XYZ file of C-alpha atoms in Angstrom:
341
model
C 0.000 0.000 0.000
C 1.342 3.415 -0.955
C 1.817 6.061 1.748
C -0.417 9.112 1.663
C 2.572 11.452 1.435
C 6.366 11.234 1.453
C 8.753 9.231 -0.723
C 9.061 5.543 -1.466
C 11.094 3.248 -3.667
C 10.110 0.066 -5.463
C 11.950 -2.324 -7.725
C 11.060 -0.368 -10.847
C 10.242 3.197 -9.791
C 10.764 5.921 -7.215
C 7.795 7.983 -6.091
C 7.299 11.285 -4.297
C 4.099 12.817 -2.945
C 3.820 16.225 -1.255
C 0.604 17.335 0.409
C -0.821 20.734 -0.613
C -4.444 20.648 0.494
C -5.149 24.270 -0.455
C -3.196 24.071 -3.727
C -1.085 27.020 -2.672
C 1.973 26.042 -4.696
C 2.379 26.807 -8.384
C 4.897 24.031 -9.057
C 7.112 21.417 -7.417
C 10.327 20.044 -8.888
C 12.651 17.265 -7.728
C 16.303 18.306 -7.449
C 18.733 15.409 -7.065
C 21.984 14.096 -8.443
C 20.211 10.808 -9.153
C 16.991 11.974 -10.848
C 14.923 15.063 -11.599
C 11.445 15.915 -12.781
C 8.341 18.080 -12.443
C 5.548 17.046 -10.092
C 1.926 17.144 -11.219
C -0.967 18.144 -8.975
C -3.540 15.486 -8.096
C -6.732 17.345 -7.205
C -8.382 14.229 -5.808
C -5.529 13.542 -3.381
C -4.831 17.262 -2.978
C -1.133 16.600 -3.329
C 1.758 16.896 -5.772
C 3.118 13.652 -7.186
C 6.091 12.451 -9.223
C 6.880 8.919 -10.393
C 10.125 8.091 -12.170
C 11.869 4.926 -13.367
C 14.243 3.861 -10.627
C 17.812 4.930 -11.412
C 20.678 2.481 -10.708
C 21.015 3.586 -7.075
C 19.974 2.258 -3.677
C 19.359 5.633 -2.070
C 18.386 9.064 -3.367
C 19.430 12.334 -1.747
C 17.172 15.152 -2.868
C 15.537 18.529 -2.332
C 12.243 19.939 -3.522
C 12.055 23.195 -5.444
C 8.752 24.862 -4.606
C 7.314 27.429 -7.002
C 5.083 30.071 -5.407
C 2.308 32.104 -7.074
C 4.337 35.327 -6.798
C 6.998 33.802 -9.045
C 9.527 33.071 -6.307
C 11.152 29.680 -5.826
C 12.222 27.973 -2.618
C 14.491 24.936 -2.218
C 13.628 22.823 0.820
C 13.969 19.376 2.305
C 10.888 17.212 1.882
C 8.579 18.110 4.798
C 6.737 14.806 4.381
C 9.904 12.665 4.618
C 11.675 12.846 8.003
C 14.795 10.952 6.877
C 17.841 13.169 6.310
C 21.389 12.800 5.053
C 23.323 15.888 6.041
C 21.298 18.810 4.728
C 19.295 16.749 2.212
C 16.239 14.553 2.341
C 17.038 10.952 1.527
C 15.026 8.033 0.200
C 16.248 4.534 1.005
C 15.371 1.747 -1.407
C 14.572 -1.704 0.025
C 17.987 -3.088 -0.971
C 19.998 -0.314 0.706
C 22.067 -1.278 3.729
C 24.327 0.941 5.787
C 27.928 -0.295 6.162
C 28.371 -2.869 8.911
C 31.423 -1.057 10.270
C 29.180 1.745 11.546
C 28.224 -0.613 14.358
C 31.658 -2.036 15.203
C 33.698 -1.105 18.306
C 36.380 1.532 17.795
C 40.102 1.004 18.294
C 41.632 3.095 21.057
C 43.437 6.215 19.911
C 43.682 9.968 20.279
C 43.229 13.122 18.230
C 45.618 16.046 18.015
C 46.152 19.086 15.822
C 49.265 20.174 13.963
C 49.844 23.661 12.586
C 51.258 23.647 9.055
C 52.564 26.818 7.377
C 52.269 26.695 3.585
C 54.670 29.228 2.074
C 54.193 27.798 -1.425
C 50.563 29.011 -1.443
C 51.069 31.855 1.049
C 48.716 30.130 3.430
C 48.467 27.845 6.396
C 46.362 24.997 7.711
C 45.717 23.044 10.868
C 45.663 19.301 10.236
C 43.786 16.938 12.517
C 45.504 13.629 13.227
C 44.081 10.478 14.775
C 46.702 8.016 15.990
C 46.029 4.545 17.371
C 47.461 3.569 20.722
C 49.477 0.924 18.869
C 52.743 2.258 17.420
C 52.774 2.450 13.632
C 54.535 4.238 10.794
C 51.636 3.889 8.320
C 49.806 7.068 7.270
C 46.587 7.826 5.365
C 46.198 11.490 4.345
C 42.787 12.765 3.216
C 41.715 15.975 1.520
C 38.550 17.825 2.602
C 39.296 16.553 6.092
C 36.458 18.206 8.069
C 33.753 17.001 5.664
C 35.373 13.587 5.239
C 35.231 13.238 9.017
C 31.729 14.622 9.572
C 29.873 13.282 6.542
C 32.187 10.610 5.091
C 32.842 9.237 8.606
C 36.395 8.260 7.758
C 37.424 8.583 11.399
C 34.767 6.113 12.431
C 35.760 3.823 9.575
C 39.410 3.962 10.626
C 38.693 3.109 14.249
C 36.315 0.310 13.293
C 38.583 -1.307 10.701
C 41.626 -1.209 12.964
C 39.595 -2.395 15.944
C 38.223 -5.337 13.970
C 41.663 -6.288 12.684
C 40.612 -5.810 9.064
C 43.483 -3.407 8.367
C 46.782 -2.774 10.187
C 46.986 0.244 12.526
C 47.687 3.589 10.828
C 47.625 7.324 11.452
C 44.730 9.214 9.857
C 45.587 12.767 8.781
C 42.755 15.107 7.792
C 43.732 18.175 5.770
C 41.281 21.102 5.581
C 40.596 22.412 2.074
C 41.682 26.018 2.563
C 41.056 27.855 -0.718
C 39.525 24.717 -2.150
C 38.706 25.761 -5.705
C 42.222 27.147 -6.150
C 44.257 24.546 -4.254
C 42.396 21.471 -5.470
C 42.253 22.387 -9.169
C 45.601 20.936 -10.348
C 47.538 23.786 -8.742
C 51.334 23.349 -9.019
C 51.754 25.625 -6.002
C 49.490 23.483 -3.835
C 51.143 20.257 -5.006
C 54.476 21.803 -4.009
C 53.080 22.821 -0.615
C 51.750 19.321 -0.015
C 54.987 17.598 -1.004
C 57.517 20.008 0.518
C 55.699 21.574 3.476
C 52.864 19.316 4.621
C 54.047 15.736 4.189
C 57.607 16.206 5.514
C 56.347 17.956 8.642
C 53.736 15.244 9.187
C 56.418 12.585 8.772
C 58.524 14.257 11.443
C 55.513 14.624 13.737
C 54.577 10.958 13.352
C 58.095 9.543 13.331
C 57.889 7.880 9.933
C 59.687 8.048 6.622
C 57.181 5.927 4.694
C 55.307 7.404 1.740
C 51.624 7.956 2.461
C 48.339 6.748 1.043
C 46.563 9.805 -0.369
C 42.759 9.984 -0.416
C 40.288 12.479 -1.806
C 36.842 12.933 -3.314
C 35.767 15.113 -6.241
C 38.278 17.981 -6.575
C 40.114 16.499 -3.596
C 40.756 13.346 -5.625
C 41.984 15.357 -8.594
C 44.393 17.292 -6.361
C 45.767 14.099 -4.818
C 46.454 12.551 -8.231
C 48.013 15.810 -9.413
C 50.336 15.875 -6.393
C 51.321 12.244 -6.938
C 52.185 12.892 -10.608
C 54.428 15.819 -9.662
C 55.936 14.344 -6.482
C 55.576 10.555 -6.740
C 58.178 9.824 -4.077
C 55.710 10.984 -1.410
C 52.942 8.497 -2.206
C 52.535 4.756 -1.684
C 48.975 4.527 -3.036
C 45.925 6.579 -4.033
C 42.254 6.327 -3.082
C 40.280 8.530 -5.481
C 36.503 8.927 -5.294
C 34.501 10.635 -8.037
C 37.551 12.554 -9.185
C 36.979 15.745 -11.181
C 39.104 14.540 -14.099
C 37.491 16.944 -16.560
C 37.748 16.417 -20.311
C 36.015 18.566 -22.950
C 34.346 15.545 -24.577
C 32.640 14.602 -21.296
C 32.497 17.719 -19.145
C 31.676 20.857 -21.112
C 28.944 21.566 -18.559
C 31.774 22.346 -16.105
C 33.384 24.941 -18.380
C 32.093 27.803 -16.238
C 34.353 26.736 -13.378
C 37.207 29.254 -13.305
C 39.923 26.580 -13.175
C 38.295 24.297 -15.719
C 41.001 24.799 -18.358
C 43.819 24.135 -15.896
C 42.174 20.851 -14.941
C 41.605 19.958 -18.605
C 45.264 20.627 -19.401
C 46.425 18.411 -16.536
C 44.043 15.602 -17.450
C 45.159 15.848 -21.055
C 48.825 15.555 -20.081
C 48.100 12.477 -17.986
C 46.195 10.859 -20.841
C 48.965 11.567 -23.361
C 51.660 9.858 -21.284
C 52.344 6.384 -22.649
C 53.758 5.269 -19.312
C 54.542 6.579 -15.848
C 57.521 5.134 -14.033
C 56.126 5.800 -10.552
C 52.720 4.153 -10.795
C 51.263 3.024 -7.463
C 48.252 0.969 -6.371
C 45.154 3.101 -6.976
C 41.530 2.441 -6.054
C 38.942 4.583 -7.835
C 35.214 4.703 -7.131
C 32.415 6.676 -8.770
C 28.652 6.791 -8.493
C 26.640 5.055 -11.202
C 24.568 8.191 -11.936
C 27.326 10.803 -11.723
C 28.327 13.231 -14.452
C 31.901 12.292 -13.523
C 31.388 8.621 -14.352
C 32.729 8.786 -17.917
C 35.882 10.667 -17.000
C 36.500 8.339 -14.030
C 36.156 5.251 -16.210
C 38.600 6.789 -18.641
C 41.106 7.801 -15.955
C 41.037 4.326 -14.416
C 41.830 2.824 -17.819
C 44.590 5.363 -18.495
C 46.300 4.783 -15.150
C 46.057 1.031 -15.623
C 47.818 1.270 -18.991
C 50.564 3.411 -17.460
C 51.580 0.903 -14.810
C 49.360 1.729 -11.847
C 47.678 -1.256 -10.202
C 44.098 -0.039 -10.555
C 40.753 -1.124 -9.189
C 37.605 0.726 -10.245
C 34.153 0.406 -8.688
C 30.888 1.930 -9.849
C 28.789 2.354 -6.726
C 24.965 2.550 -6.685
C 24.832 6.172 -5.576
C 25.481 9.738 -6.726
C 28.037 12.487 -6.002
C 27.695 12.812 -2.235
C 29.465 12.058 1.025
C 27.279 9.146 2.049
C 27.942 7.447 -1.275
C 31.657 7.962 -0.742
C 31.352 6.704 2.839
C 29.565 3.563 1.731
C 32.364 2.769 -0.756
C 35.151 2.887 1.848
C 34.621 -0.793 2.514
C 35.587 -2.821 0.572
C 37.444 -0.456 -1.781
C 39.671 1.440 0.646
C 39.927 -1.625 2.886
C 41.404 -3.726 0.081
C 43.827 -0.972 -0.871
C 45.091 -0.592 2.702
C 45.405 -4.355 3.099
C 47.609 -4.395 0.006
C 49.779 -1.394 0.873
C 49.969 -1.439 4.675
C 51.985 -4.619 5.098
């Protein structure tokens, strides 16, 4: 039986119904990275309704765009669906399951902060570091650290995986994005800052001389690959989620981004290289309904041809932190098991 209002998911379709008993709204539109469409008003039910073929996802994060009679528009969470993911409404399909590690005990450890001056970009950052109580020289460094911690739950993942013995103990370093659109857009200055200012100081702080595993999502993934291409000696492996590996044939819709051409030039150089002597293990993931899917498929193939040991997973989600969180295991787990020996 269908609910009177709210959102629901079947095997073949996703459905949304918003009550509007007085028909005060002029229009309702679904805004989502997984699907979009205009609602129609059902006078008998006195509600707005939208039915769409189910996209290849197991959950849908979305907002509703409400059109008012005065011509104004308002973007809101679905008032008839109480489930939230961050600042979005979310619809779970029957086959969606949260990761099991969310419910595992955490390994003992502690957090601390390290101040990092960045003369190469005339900036600075404060990195957050989680270290297990067990001594280790292994390090995972992640871009977009605050969001990766809050929404991607990489700290919780780390504690759970180490506590369960699924991966060896390691330090987790979370780097804040700073001037994100500038630093994470294939910036030579930021790559220099990461390789010459950030990673050496972290190595001294943690008492290790091992190269790190670099992780990032979206522009953060692009920036991590860019840094590894310019300073390969610093990296043991890469974990890249939904990387913004823009190419004109796939991504002209991104051409308004002010650093689009710099990204395109970098991606083009990577693609033109017949080989790369410092290839490392690399795990790439991307959502099945993302605009970035084509360029991620292509980048995975390119890196594989150049000597990287590549795994690529298309996950049943879109371009969002929960989708990236849900892909940590098994994709990051397998990478760490391979590299952290």
